[in-house]
Amino acid sequence: MTVTLRPATLADVPHFARWDTQPHVIRATSDDPDADVAFEDAVWAEEIGSDDPASTYYVAELGGRPVGAMQVIDPALERTHYWGADCPQNLRAMDIWIGEPDCLGKGLGTRMMTLAIDQAFADPNVGAILIDPLASNTRAHRFYRRLGFTFVEQRFFDEDDCFVYRLNRAGWRNGA
């Protein structure tokens, strides 16, 4: 079956809210053993309905079934300055999660990332993509390295101990 990415709509809020409580999503996004949601402060209707041109949420569908999500941001322009107020121009940052437990380990993440990376690099101004898995998420580290991302640094984002990885346009094997 074909994986597609489409912009998320308010009709997708129930999917995001359900995926936010899935144990595998929580483990990938939090080192807190008592966490009961992955994205603690997320108000999904506000996140998805935001008019922030620097942040877009996508839903991954497998044969028309919503199975996961991605967020793609311009880290230099997004409102929270998560990546720092002095983040350079012409980058993208991505978050990915497969929400449906029965869709794990089937290559969907690779297909989702390939679509999103190709889309990001379709803009000739975008020079690189950043990603920031938890330092403890060794499966994610292997996944990103297989896609061509290289380790940049270990960094704390608020209280989250993360590894920052970068994929330069020249390093993307599927790119133009």
mmCIF file of C-alpha atoms in Angstrom:
data_model
loop_
_atom_site.group_PDB
_atom_site.id
_atom_site.type_symbol
_atom_site.label_atom_id
_atom_site.label_comp_id
_atom_site.label_asym_id
_atom_site.label_seq_id
_atom_site.Cartn_x
_atom_site.Cartn_y
_atom_site.Cartn_z
ATOM 1 C CA MET A 1 0.000 0.000 0.000
ATOM 2 C CA THR A 2 1.030 3.556 -0.655
ATOM 3 C CA VAL A 3 1.912 5.968 2.124
ATOM 4 C CA THR A 4 0.844 9.558 1.567
ATOM 5 C CA LEU A 5 1.314 12.746 3.563
ATOM 6 C CA ARG A 6 -1.380 15.383 3.615
ATOM 7 C CA PRO A 7 -1.777 18.531 5.681
ATOM 8 C CA ALA A 8 -3.583 17.832 8.946
ATOM 9 C CA THR A 9 -7.022 19.351 9.454
ATOM 10 C CA LEU A 10 -9.176 19.886 12.498
ATOM 11 C CA ALA A 11 -10.932 16.627 11.599
ATOM 12 C CA ASP A 12 -7.649 14.882 12.511
ATOM 13 C CA VAL A 13 -7.601 16.171 16.104
ATOM 14 C CA PRO A 14 -9.089 12.909 17.497
ATOM 15 C CA HIS A 15 -6.268 10.916 15.848
ATOM 16 C CA PHE A 16 -3.587 13.191 17.316
ATOM 17 C CA ALA A 17 -5.213 13.066 20.767
ATOM 18 C CA ARG A 18 -5.368 9.248 20.677
ATOM 19 C CA TRP A 19 -1.830 8.842 19.349
ATOM 20 C CA ASP A 20 -0.627 11.201 22.081
ATOM 21 C CA THR A 21 -1.596 8.567 24.677
ATOM 22 C CA GLN A 22 -0.051 5.552 22.953
ATOM 23 C CA PRO A 23 2.713 4.001 25.102
ATOM 24 C CA HIS A 24 5.147 3.688 22.172
ATOM 25 C CA VAL A 25 4.708 7.384 21.284
ATOM 26 C CA ILE A 26 5.164 8.421 24.927
ATOM 27 C CA ARG A 27 8.375 6.343 25.190
ATOM 28 C CA ALA A 28 9.755 8.001 22.063
ATOM 29 C CA THR A 29 9.071 11.517 23.327
ATOM 30 C CA SER A 30 9.557 11.397 27.092
ATOM 31 C CA ASP A 31 12.033 9.979 29.560
ATOM 32 C CA ASP A 32 9.442 10.433 32.334
ATOM 33 C CA PRO A 33 8.306 6.928 33.376
ATOM 34 C CA ASP A 34 5.079 8.415 34.761
ATOM 35 C CA ALA A 35 4.110 10.336 31.617
ATOM 36 C CA ASP A 36 0.629 9.557 30.348
ATOM 37 C CA VAL A 37 0.799 11.711 27.212
ATOM 38 C CA ALA A 38 3.562 12.249 24.699
ATOM 39 C CA PHE A 39 3.123 15.959 24.100
ATOM 40 C CA GLU A 40 2.288 17.351 27.516
ATOM 41 C CA ASP A 41 1.258 20.851 26.535
ATOM 42 C CA ALA A 42 -0.339 20.058 23.187
ATOM 43 C CA VAL A 43 -3.790 21.376 22.521
ATOM 44 C CA TRP A 44 -4.185 19.669 19.190
ATOM 45 C CA ALA A 45 -6.992 21.847 17.825
ATOM 46 C CA GLU A 46 -4.831 24.922 18.431
ATOM 47 C CA GLU A 47 -1.665 23.284 17.072
ATOM 48 C CA ILE A 48 -3.292 22.011 13.891
ATOM 49 C CA GLY A 49 -5.502 25.071 13.404
ATOM 50 C CA SER A 50 -2.650 27.522 13.921
ATOM 51 C CA ASP A 51 -1.965 30.045 11.210
ATOM 52 C CA ASP A 52 1.786 29.834 11.832
ATOM 53 C CA PRO A 53 3.285 29.696 8.317
ATOM 54 C CA ALA A 54 6.517 28.284 9.763
ATOM 55 C CA SER A 55 4.896 25.111 11.161
ATOM 56 C CA THR A 56 2.818 22.499 9.379
ATOM 57 C CA TYR A 57 1.396 19.244 10.683
ATOM 58 C CA TYR A 58 0.880 16.358 8.296
ATOM 59 C CA VAL A 59 -1.047 13.113 8.586
ATOM 60 C CA ALA A 60 0.442 9.980 7.096
ATOM 61 C CA GLU A 61 -2.104 7.701 5.541
ATOM 62 C CA LEU A 62 -1.687 4.110 4.515
ATOM 63 C CA GLY A 63 -4.301 3.215 1.943
ATOM 64 C CA GLY A 64 -6.421 6.141 3.167
ATOM 65 C CA ARG A 65 -6.127 5.164 6.855
ATOM 66 C CA PRO A 66 -4.485 7.746 9.163
ATOM 67 C CA VAL A 67 -1.528 5.990 10.798
ATOM 68 C CA GLY A 68 0.933 8.678 11.857
ATOM 69 C CA ALA A 69 1.923 12.294 11.826
ATOM 70 C CA MET A 70 4.734 14.688 11.111
ATOM 71 C CA GLN A 71 5.469 18.269 11.960
ATOM 72 C CA VAL A 72 7.722 20.258 9.653
ATOM 73 C CA ILE A 73 8.906 23.663 10.782
ATOM 74 C CA ASP A 74 11.147 26.444 9.649
ATOM 75 C CA PRO A 75 13.206 26.656 12.847
ATOM 76 C CA ALA A 76 14.393 30.199 12.153
ATOM 77 C CA LEU A 77 10.836 31.507 11.872
ATOM 78 C CA GLU A 78 8.641 29.410 14.126
ATOM 79 C CA ARG A 79 7.064 31.274 17.040
ATOM 80 C CA THR A 80 8.404 29.366 20.023
ATOM 81 C CA HIS A 81 12.066 29.661 18.984
ATOM 82 C CA TYR A 82 12.472 26.057 20.104
ATOM 83 C CA TRP A 83 15.720 25.800 18.127
ATOM 84 C CA GLY A 84 16.933 29.158 19.437
ATOM 85 C CA ALA A 85 16.313 32.756 18.478
ATOM 86 C CA ASP A 86 19.542 32.760 16.459
ATOM 87 C CA CYS A 87 18.790 29.633 14.412
ATOM 88 C CA PRO A 88 20.121 30.061 10.857
ATOM 89 C CA GLN A 89 17.845 30.530 7.850
ATOM 90 C CA ASN A 90 17.131 27.893 5.180
ATOM 91 C CA LEU A 91 16.696 24.901 7.473
ATOM 92 C CA ARG A 92 13.754 22.656 8.245
ATOM 93 C CA ALA A 93 13.176 20.640 11.397
ATOM 94 C CA MET A 94 10.965 17.559 11.558
ATOM 95 C CA ASP A 95 9.168 15.446 14.090
ATOM 96 C CA ILE A 96 7.641 12.110 13.169
ATOM 97 C CA TRP A 97 5.515 9.583 14.980
ATOM 98 C CA ILE A 98 3.618 6.518 13.909
ATOM 99 C CA GLY A 99 0.504 6.530 16.027
ATOM 100 C CA GLU A 100 -0.992 3.161 15.226
ATOM 101 C CA PRO A 101 0.758 0.332 17.093
ATOM 102 C CA ASP A 102 0.006 -2.211 14.351
ATOM 103 C CA CYS A 103 1.951 -0.044 11.874
ATOM 104 C CA LEU A 104 5.281 -0.134 13.719
ATOM 105 C CA GLY A 105 8.274 -1.877 12.176
ATOM 106 C CA LYS A 106 6.840 -1.984 8.653
ATOM 107 C CA GLY A 107 8.927 0.706 6.970
ATOM 108 C CA LEU A 108 6.265 3.403 7.219
ATOM 109 C CA GLY A 109 8.573 5.793 9.064
ATOM 110 C CA THR A 110 11.135 5.546 6.283
ATOM 111 C CA ARG A 111 8.495 6.230 3.660
ATOM 112 C CA MET A 112 7.084 9.155 5.672
ATOM 113 C CA MET A 113 10.523 10.702 6.152
ATOM 114 C CA THR A 114 11.417 10.196 2.488
ATOM 115 C CA LEU A 115 8.290 12.056 1.404
ATOM 116 C CA ALA A 116 8.887 14.897 3.872
ATOM 117 C CA ILE A 117 12.597 15.199 3.075
ATOM 118 C CA ASP A 118 11.937 15.240 -0.663
ATOM 119 C CA GLN A 119 9.293 17.921 -0.108
ATOM 120 C CA ALA A 120 11.638 20.022 2.044
ATOM 121 C CA PHE A 121 14.492 19.798 -0.456
ATOM 122 C CA ALA A 122 12.126 20.658 -3.325
ATOM 123 C CA ASP A 123 12.630 24.212 -2.062
ATOM 124 C CA PRO A 124 16.051 25.116 -3.493
ATOM 125 C CA ASN A 125 16.723 27.433 -0.559
ATOM 126 C CA VAL A 126 16.558 24.653 2.045
ATOM 127 C CA GLY A 127 20.086 23.490 2.759
ATOM 128 C CA ALA A 128 19.558 21.039 5.620
ATOM 129 C CA ILE A 129 17.071 19.316 7.906
ATOM 130 C CA LEU A 130 17.372 19.006 11.682
ATOM 131 C CA ILE A 131 15.931 16.350 13.949
ATOM 132 C CA ASP A 132 16.172 15.986 17.734
ATOM 133 C CA PRO A 133 15.346 12.549 19.159
ATOM 134 C CA LEU A 134 15.778 11.932 22.860
ATOM 135 C CA ALA A 135 19.301 10.861 23.772
ATOM 136 C CA SER A 136 17.767 7.686 25.220
ATOM 137 C CA ASN A 137 15.930 6.791 21.974
ATOM 138 C CA THR A 138 18.631 4.656 20.382
ATOM 139 C CA ARG A 139 16.216 3.148 17.831
ATOM 140 C CA ALA A 140 15.567 6.652 16.486
ATOM 141 C CA HIS A 141 19.312 7.351 16.294
ATOM 142 C CA ARG A 142 19.829 4.271 14.103
ATOM 143 C CA PHE A 143 16.801 5.199 11.982
ATOM 144 C CA TYR A 144 18.059 8.721 11.265
ATOM 145 C CA ARG A 145 21.604 7.572 10.548
ATOM 146 C CA ARG A 146 20.224 5.057 8.011
ATOM 147 C CA LEU A 147 18.519 7.987 6.270
ATOM 148 C CA GLY A 148 21.825 9.874 6.069
ATOM 149 C CA PHE A 149 21.526 12.199 9.067
ATOM 150 C CA THR A 150 24.753 12.901 10.937
ATOM 151 C CA PHE A 151 25.137 13.580 14.648
ATOM 152 C CA VAL A 152 25.752 17.256 15.468
ATOM 153 C CA GLU A 153 25.518 17.581 19.239
ATOM 154 C CA GLN A 154 23.853 16.539 22.455
ATOM 155 C CA ARG A 155 21.570 19.351 23.609
ATOM 156 C CA PHE A 156 18.887 20.027 26.187
ATOM 157 C CA PHE A 157 15.597 21.409 24.918
ATOM 158 C CA ASP A 158 13.921 22.506 28.133
ATOM 159 C CA GLU A 159 14.352 19.336 30.200
ATOM 160 C CA ASP A 160 14.654 16.926 27.315
ATOM 161 C CA ASP A 161 18.123 15.490 26.743
ATOM 162 C CA CYS A 162 18.328 15.171 22.963
ATOM 163 C CA PHE A 163 20.745 14.307 20.196
ATOM 164 C CA VAL A 164 20.635 16.740 17.294
ATOM 165 C CA TYR A 165 21.106 15.249 13.838
ATOM 166 C CA ARG A 166 21.426 17.067 10.530
ATOM 167 C CA LEU A 167 20.862 16.010 6.950
ATOM 168 C CA ASN A 168 22.486 18.288 4.390
ATOM 169 C CA ARG A 169 20.978 18.522 0.944
ATOM 170 C CA ALA A 170 24.143 16.978 -0.542
ATOM 171 C CA GLY A 171 23.793 14.000 1.801
ATOM 172 C CA TRP A 172 20.258 13.097 0.725
ATOM 173 C CA ARG A 173 20.484 10.116 -1.572
ATOM 174 C CA ASN A 174 16.879 10.415 -2.809
ATOM 175 C CA GLY A 175 17.061 14.141 -3.464
ATOM 176 C CA ALA A 176 17.325 16.094 -6.654
#
